[in-house]
mmCIF file of C-alpha atoms in Angstrom:
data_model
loop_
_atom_site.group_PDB
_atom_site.id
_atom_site.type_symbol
_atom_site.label_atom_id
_atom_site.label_comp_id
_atom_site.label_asym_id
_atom_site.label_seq_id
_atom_site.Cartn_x
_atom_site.Cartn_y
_atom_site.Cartn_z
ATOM 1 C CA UNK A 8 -24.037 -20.294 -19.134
ATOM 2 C CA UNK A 9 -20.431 -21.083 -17.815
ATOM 3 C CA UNK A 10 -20.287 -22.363 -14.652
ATOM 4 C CA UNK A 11 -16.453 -22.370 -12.965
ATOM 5 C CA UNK A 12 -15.678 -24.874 -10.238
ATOM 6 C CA UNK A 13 -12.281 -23.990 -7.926
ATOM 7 C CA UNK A 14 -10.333 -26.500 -5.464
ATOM 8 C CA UNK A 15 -8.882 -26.184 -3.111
ATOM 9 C CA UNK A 16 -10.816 -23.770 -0.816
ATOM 10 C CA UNK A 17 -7.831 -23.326 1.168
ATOM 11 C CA UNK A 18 -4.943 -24.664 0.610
ATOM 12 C CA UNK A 19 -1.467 -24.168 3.625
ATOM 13 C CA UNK A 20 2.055 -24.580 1.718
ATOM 14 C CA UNK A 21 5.690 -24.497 3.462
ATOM 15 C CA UNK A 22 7.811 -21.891 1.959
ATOM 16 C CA UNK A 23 9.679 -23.401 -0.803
ATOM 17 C CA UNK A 24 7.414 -25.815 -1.840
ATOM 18 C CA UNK A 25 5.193 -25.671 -4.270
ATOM 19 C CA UNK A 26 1.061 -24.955 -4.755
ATOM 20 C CA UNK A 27 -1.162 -26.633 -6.966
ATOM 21 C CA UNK A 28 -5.001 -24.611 -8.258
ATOM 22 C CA UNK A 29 -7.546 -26.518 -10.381
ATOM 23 C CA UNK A 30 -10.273 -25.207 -12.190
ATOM 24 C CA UNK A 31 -12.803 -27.183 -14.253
ATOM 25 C CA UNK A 32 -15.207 -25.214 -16.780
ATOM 26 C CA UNK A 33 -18.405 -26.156 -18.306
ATOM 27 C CA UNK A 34 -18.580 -24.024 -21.859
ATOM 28 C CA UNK A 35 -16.626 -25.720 -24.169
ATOM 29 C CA UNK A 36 -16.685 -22.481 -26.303
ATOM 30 C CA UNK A 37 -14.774 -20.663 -23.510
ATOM 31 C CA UNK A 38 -11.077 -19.428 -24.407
ATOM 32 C CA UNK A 39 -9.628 -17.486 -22.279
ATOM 33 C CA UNK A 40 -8.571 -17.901 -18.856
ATOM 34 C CA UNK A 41 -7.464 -16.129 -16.753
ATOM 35 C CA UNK A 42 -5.708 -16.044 -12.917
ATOM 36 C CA UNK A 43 -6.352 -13.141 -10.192
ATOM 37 C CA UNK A 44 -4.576 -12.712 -6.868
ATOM 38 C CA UNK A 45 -6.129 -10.828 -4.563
ATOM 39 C CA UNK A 46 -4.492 -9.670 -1.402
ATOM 40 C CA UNK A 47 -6.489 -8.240 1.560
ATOM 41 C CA UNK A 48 -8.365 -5.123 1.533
ATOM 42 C CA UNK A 49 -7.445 -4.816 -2.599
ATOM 43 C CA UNK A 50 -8.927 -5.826 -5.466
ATOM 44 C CA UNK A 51 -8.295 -8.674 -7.539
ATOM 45 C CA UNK A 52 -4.748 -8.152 -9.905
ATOM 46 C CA UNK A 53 -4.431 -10.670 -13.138
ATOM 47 C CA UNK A 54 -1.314 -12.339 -12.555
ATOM 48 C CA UNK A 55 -1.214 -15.123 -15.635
ATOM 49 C CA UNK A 56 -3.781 -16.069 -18.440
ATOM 50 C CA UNK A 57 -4.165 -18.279 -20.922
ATOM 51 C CA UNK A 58 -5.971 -18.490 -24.293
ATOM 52 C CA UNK A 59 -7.456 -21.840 -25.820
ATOM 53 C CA UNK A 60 -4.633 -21.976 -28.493
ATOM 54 C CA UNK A 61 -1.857 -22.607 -25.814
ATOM 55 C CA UNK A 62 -1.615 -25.451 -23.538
ATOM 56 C CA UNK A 63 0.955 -24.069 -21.444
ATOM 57 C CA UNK A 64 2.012 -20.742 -20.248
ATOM 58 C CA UNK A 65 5.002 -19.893 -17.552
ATOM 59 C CA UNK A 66 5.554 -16.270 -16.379
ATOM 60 C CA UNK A 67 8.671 -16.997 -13.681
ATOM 61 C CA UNK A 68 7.897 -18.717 -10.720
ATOM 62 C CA UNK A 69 3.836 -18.994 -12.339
ATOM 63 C CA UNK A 70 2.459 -21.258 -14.736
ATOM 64 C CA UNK A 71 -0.830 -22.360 -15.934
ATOM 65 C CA UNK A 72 -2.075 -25.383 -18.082
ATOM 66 C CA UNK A 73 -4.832 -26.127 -19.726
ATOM 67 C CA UNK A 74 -6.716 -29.554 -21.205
ATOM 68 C CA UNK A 75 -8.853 -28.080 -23.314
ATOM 69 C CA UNK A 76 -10.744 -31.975 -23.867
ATOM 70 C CA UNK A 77 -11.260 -32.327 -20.070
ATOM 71 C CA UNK A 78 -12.321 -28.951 -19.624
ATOM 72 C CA UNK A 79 -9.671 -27.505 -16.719
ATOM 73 C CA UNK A 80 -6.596 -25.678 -16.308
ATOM 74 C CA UNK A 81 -4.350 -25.339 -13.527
ATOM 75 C CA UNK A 82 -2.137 -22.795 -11.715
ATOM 76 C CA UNK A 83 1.035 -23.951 -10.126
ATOM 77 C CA UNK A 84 3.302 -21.902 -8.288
ATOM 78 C CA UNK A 85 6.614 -23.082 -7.284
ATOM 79 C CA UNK A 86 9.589 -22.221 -4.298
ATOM 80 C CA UNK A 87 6.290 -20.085 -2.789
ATOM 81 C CA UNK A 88 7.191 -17.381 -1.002
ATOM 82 C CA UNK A 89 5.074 -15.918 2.344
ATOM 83 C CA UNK A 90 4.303 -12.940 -0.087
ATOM 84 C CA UNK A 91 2.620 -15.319 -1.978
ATOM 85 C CA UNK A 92 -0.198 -15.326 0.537
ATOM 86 C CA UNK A 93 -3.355 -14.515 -1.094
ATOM 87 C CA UNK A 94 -6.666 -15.228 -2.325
ATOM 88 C CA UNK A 95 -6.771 -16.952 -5.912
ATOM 89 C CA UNK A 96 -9.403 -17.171 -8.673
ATOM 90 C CA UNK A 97 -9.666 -18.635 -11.882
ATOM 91 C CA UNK A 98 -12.273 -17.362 -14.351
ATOM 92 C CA UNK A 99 -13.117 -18.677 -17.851
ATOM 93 C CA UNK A 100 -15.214 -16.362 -20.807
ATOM 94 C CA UNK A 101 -15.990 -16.406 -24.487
ATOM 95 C CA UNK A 102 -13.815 -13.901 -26.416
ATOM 96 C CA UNK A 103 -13.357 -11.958 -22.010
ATOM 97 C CA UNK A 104 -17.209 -11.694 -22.765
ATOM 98 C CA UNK A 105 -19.125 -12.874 -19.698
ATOM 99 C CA UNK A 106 -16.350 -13.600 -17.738
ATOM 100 C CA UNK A 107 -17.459 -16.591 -14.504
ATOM 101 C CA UNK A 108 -15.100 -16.878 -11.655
ATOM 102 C CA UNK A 109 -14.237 -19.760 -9.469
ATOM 103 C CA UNK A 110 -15.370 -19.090 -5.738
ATOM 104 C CA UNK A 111 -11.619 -18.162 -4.811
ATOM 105 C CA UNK A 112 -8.746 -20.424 -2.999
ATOM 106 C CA UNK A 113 -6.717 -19.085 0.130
ATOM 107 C CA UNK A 114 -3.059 -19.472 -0.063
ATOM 108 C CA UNK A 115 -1.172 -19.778 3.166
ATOM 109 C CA UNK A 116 2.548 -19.897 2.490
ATOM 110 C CA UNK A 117 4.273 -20.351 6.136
ATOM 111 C CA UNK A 118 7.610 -18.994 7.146
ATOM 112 C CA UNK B 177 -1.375 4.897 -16.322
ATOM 113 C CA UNK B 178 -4.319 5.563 -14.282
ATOM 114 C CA UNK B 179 -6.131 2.230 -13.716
ATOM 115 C CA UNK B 180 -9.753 2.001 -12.563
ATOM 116 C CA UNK B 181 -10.894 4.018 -9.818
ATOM 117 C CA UNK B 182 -13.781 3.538 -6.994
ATOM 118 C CA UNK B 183 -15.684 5.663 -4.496
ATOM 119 C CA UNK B 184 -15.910 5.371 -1.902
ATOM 120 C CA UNK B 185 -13.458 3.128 0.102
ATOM 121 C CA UNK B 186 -15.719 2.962 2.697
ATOM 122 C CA UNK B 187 -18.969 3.117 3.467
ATOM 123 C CA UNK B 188 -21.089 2.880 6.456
ATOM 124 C CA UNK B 189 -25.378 3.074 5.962
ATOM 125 C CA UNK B 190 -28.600 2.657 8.095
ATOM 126 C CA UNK B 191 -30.459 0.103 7.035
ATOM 127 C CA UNK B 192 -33.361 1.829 4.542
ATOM 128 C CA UNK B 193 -30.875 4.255 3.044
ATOM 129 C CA UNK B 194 -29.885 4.365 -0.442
ATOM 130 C CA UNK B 195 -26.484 4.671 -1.656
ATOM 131 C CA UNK B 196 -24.605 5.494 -4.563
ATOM 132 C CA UNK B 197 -21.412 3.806 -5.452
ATOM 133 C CA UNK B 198 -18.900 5.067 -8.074
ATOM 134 C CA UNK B 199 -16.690 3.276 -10.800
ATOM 135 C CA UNK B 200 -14.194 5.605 -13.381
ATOM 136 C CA UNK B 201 -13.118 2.474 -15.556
ATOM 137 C CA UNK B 202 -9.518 3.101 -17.743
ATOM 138 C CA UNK B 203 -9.743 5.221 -20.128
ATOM 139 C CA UNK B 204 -11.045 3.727 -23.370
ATOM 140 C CA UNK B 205 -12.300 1.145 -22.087
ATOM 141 C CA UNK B 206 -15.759 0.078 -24.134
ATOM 142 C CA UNK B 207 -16.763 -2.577 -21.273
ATOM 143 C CA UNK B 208 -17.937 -2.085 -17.370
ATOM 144 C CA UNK B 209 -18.670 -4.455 -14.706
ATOM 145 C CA UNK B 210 -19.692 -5.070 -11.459
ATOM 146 C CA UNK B 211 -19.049 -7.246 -9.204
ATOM 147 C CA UNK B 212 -20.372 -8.290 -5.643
ATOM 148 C CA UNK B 213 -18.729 -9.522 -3.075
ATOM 149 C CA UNK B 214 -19.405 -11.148 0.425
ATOM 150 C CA UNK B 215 -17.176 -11.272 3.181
ATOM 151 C CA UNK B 216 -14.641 -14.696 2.190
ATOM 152 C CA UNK B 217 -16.296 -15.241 -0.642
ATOM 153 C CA UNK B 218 -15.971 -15.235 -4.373
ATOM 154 C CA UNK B 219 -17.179 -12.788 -6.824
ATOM 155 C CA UNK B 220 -20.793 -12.462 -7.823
ATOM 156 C CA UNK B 221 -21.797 -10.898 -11.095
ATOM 157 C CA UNK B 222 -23.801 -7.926 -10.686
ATOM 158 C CA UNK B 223 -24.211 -6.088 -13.851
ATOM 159 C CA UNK B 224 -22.556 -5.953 -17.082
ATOM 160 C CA UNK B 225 -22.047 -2.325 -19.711
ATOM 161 C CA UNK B 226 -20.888 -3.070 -23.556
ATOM 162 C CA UNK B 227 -20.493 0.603 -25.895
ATOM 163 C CA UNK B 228 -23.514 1.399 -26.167
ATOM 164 C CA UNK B 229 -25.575 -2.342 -25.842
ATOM 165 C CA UNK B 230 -28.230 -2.052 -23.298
ATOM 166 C CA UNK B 231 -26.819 -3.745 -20.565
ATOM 167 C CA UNK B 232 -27.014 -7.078 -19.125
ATOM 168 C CA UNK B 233 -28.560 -6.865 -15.605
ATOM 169 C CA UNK B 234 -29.136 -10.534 -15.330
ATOM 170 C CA UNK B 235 -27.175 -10.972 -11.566
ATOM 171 C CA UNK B 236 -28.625 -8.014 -10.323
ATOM 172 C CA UNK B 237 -30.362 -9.640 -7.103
ATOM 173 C CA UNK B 238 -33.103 -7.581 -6.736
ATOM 174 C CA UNK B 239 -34.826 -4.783 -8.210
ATOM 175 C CA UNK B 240 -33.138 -2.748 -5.472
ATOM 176 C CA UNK B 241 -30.194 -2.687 -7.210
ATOM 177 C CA UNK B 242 -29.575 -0.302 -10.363
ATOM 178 C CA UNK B 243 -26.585 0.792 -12.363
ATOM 179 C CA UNK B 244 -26.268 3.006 -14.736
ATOM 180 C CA UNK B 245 -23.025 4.495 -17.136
ATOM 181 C CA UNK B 246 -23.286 7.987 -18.773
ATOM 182 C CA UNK B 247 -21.037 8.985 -21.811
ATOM 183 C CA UNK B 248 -19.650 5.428 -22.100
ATOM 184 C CA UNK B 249 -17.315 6.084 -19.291
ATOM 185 C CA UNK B 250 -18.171 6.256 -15.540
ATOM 186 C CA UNK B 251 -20.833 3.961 -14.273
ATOM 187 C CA UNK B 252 -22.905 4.289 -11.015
ATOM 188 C CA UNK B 253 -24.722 1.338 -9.093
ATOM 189 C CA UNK B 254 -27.547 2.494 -7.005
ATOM 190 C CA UNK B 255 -28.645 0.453 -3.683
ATOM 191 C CA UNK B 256 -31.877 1.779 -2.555
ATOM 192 C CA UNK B 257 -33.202 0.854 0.655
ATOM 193 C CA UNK B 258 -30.058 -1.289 1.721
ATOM 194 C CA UNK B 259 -30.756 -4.212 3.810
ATOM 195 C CA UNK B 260 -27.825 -5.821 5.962
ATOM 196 C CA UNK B 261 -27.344 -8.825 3.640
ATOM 197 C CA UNK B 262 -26.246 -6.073 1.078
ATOM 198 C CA UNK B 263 -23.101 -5.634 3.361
ATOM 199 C CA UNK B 264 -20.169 -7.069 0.804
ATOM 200 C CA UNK B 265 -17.568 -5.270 -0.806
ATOM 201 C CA UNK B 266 -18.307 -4.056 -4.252
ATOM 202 C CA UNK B 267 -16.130 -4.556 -7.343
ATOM 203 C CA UNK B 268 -15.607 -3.004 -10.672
ATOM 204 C CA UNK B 269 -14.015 -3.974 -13.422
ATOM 205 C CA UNK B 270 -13.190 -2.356 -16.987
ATOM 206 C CA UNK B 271 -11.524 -4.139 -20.266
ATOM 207 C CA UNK B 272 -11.184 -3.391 -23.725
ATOM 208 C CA UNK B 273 -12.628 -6.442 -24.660
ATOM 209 C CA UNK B 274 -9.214 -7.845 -26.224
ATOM 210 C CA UNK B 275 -7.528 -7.748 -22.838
ATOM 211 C CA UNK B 276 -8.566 -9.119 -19.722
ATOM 212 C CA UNK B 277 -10.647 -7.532 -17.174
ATOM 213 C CA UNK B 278 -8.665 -4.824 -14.644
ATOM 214 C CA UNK B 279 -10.300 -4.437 -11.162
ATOM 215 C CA UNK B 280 -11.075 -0.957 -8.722
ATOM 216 C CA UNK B 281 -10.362 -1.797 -5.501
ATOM 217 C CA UNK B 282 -13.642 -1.700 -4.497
ATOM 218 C CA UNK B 283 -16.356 0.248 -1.791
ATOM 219 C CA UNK B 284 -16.467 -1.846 1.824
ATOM 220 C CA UNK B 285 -20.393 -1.422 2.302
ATOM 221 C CA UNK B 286 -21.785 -2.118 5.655
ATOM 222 C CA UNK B 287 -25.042 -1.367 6.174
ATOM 223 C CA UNK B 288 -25.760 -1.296 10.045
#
């Protein structure tokens, strides 16, 4: 089955600067892939996703890439804001069947 | 509209209870999940609903744990005699199947 690996764990930004996710993936049938913030005491919220057909995908101050030979996609977030502050996973599925999540990063954007 | 549902928020067991934890998915919605998980850690895969598939119960952890979903819609997981270790907050999760997967905002169990 697929088997997601996330890094950082935890990762401590300045406002304003930007924040860096990788994920690498194991099923090279997987094709979509998508991004979940979760904030305390909620559940997790998609905030960007990509499909297998796209290498690149930029929703305002969020993007994601994905290298579909090595296997891993990326979520970047630039001028981060303390609101940004959050837990992060990646997940990758076949077709959103059997959907495997990365074991989470924690964003700390400081003031 | 509406977006998935969970209940309860909260709740607080003895140790040797059972509980019953609650999902309404979205509406229309042909696939159910749940989810498991620990305090600072990721999410586990629990249990998985498909129309009317039988269901893949492959990360259930033990045969403590049950789930079931009536009429396609809401689903049910079932903890009987909780142990402490099945403290965790528990997620659920309902797609279409062309969209991605939209989460409750889960049931804080702590079983004391």
């Amino acid at each position: 089955g697929e088997n997601v690996e996330q890094h950082p764990s935890t990762l401590s930004v300045q406002e304003g600067d930007s924040a860096v996710i990788k994920c690498t993936y194991s099923d090279s049938a997987s094709n979509y892939f998508p991004w979940y913030k979760q904030e305390l005491g909620k559940g997790p919220q998609l905030i960007i996703d990509i499909r297998s057909n796209v290498g690149e995908k930029k929703d305002q101050r969020i993007a994601v890439t994905l290298n579909k030979t090595a296997k891993h996609f990326s979520l970047h977030i630039t001028e981060t804001q303390p609101e940004d502050s959050a837990v992060y996973f990646c997940a990758a599925s076949r077709n959103n069947n059997d959907m495997r999540f990365g074991a989470g990063t924690r964003l700390t954007v400081k003031p | 509209g509406a977006g998935v549902s969970q209940s309860p928020s909260n709740k607080v067991t003895e140790k040797g209870k059972d509980v019953e934890l609650r999902c309404d998915p979205i509406s229309g919605h042909t696939a159910l999940y749940w989810y498991r998980q620990s305090l600072g850690q990721g999410l586990e895969f629990l249990i998985y609903f498909q129309g009317n598939s039988a269901p893949d119960k492959s990360g259930l952890p033990s045969d403590r744990f049950s789930a079931e979903r009536t009429g396609g819609s809401v689903s049910t997981l079932t903890i009987q005699r909780t142990q402490q270790e099945d403290s965790a907050v528990y997620l659920c999760a309902s797609t279409s199947g062309v969209e991605t997967q939209y989460f409750g905002p889960g049931t804080r169990l702590l079983v004391l």
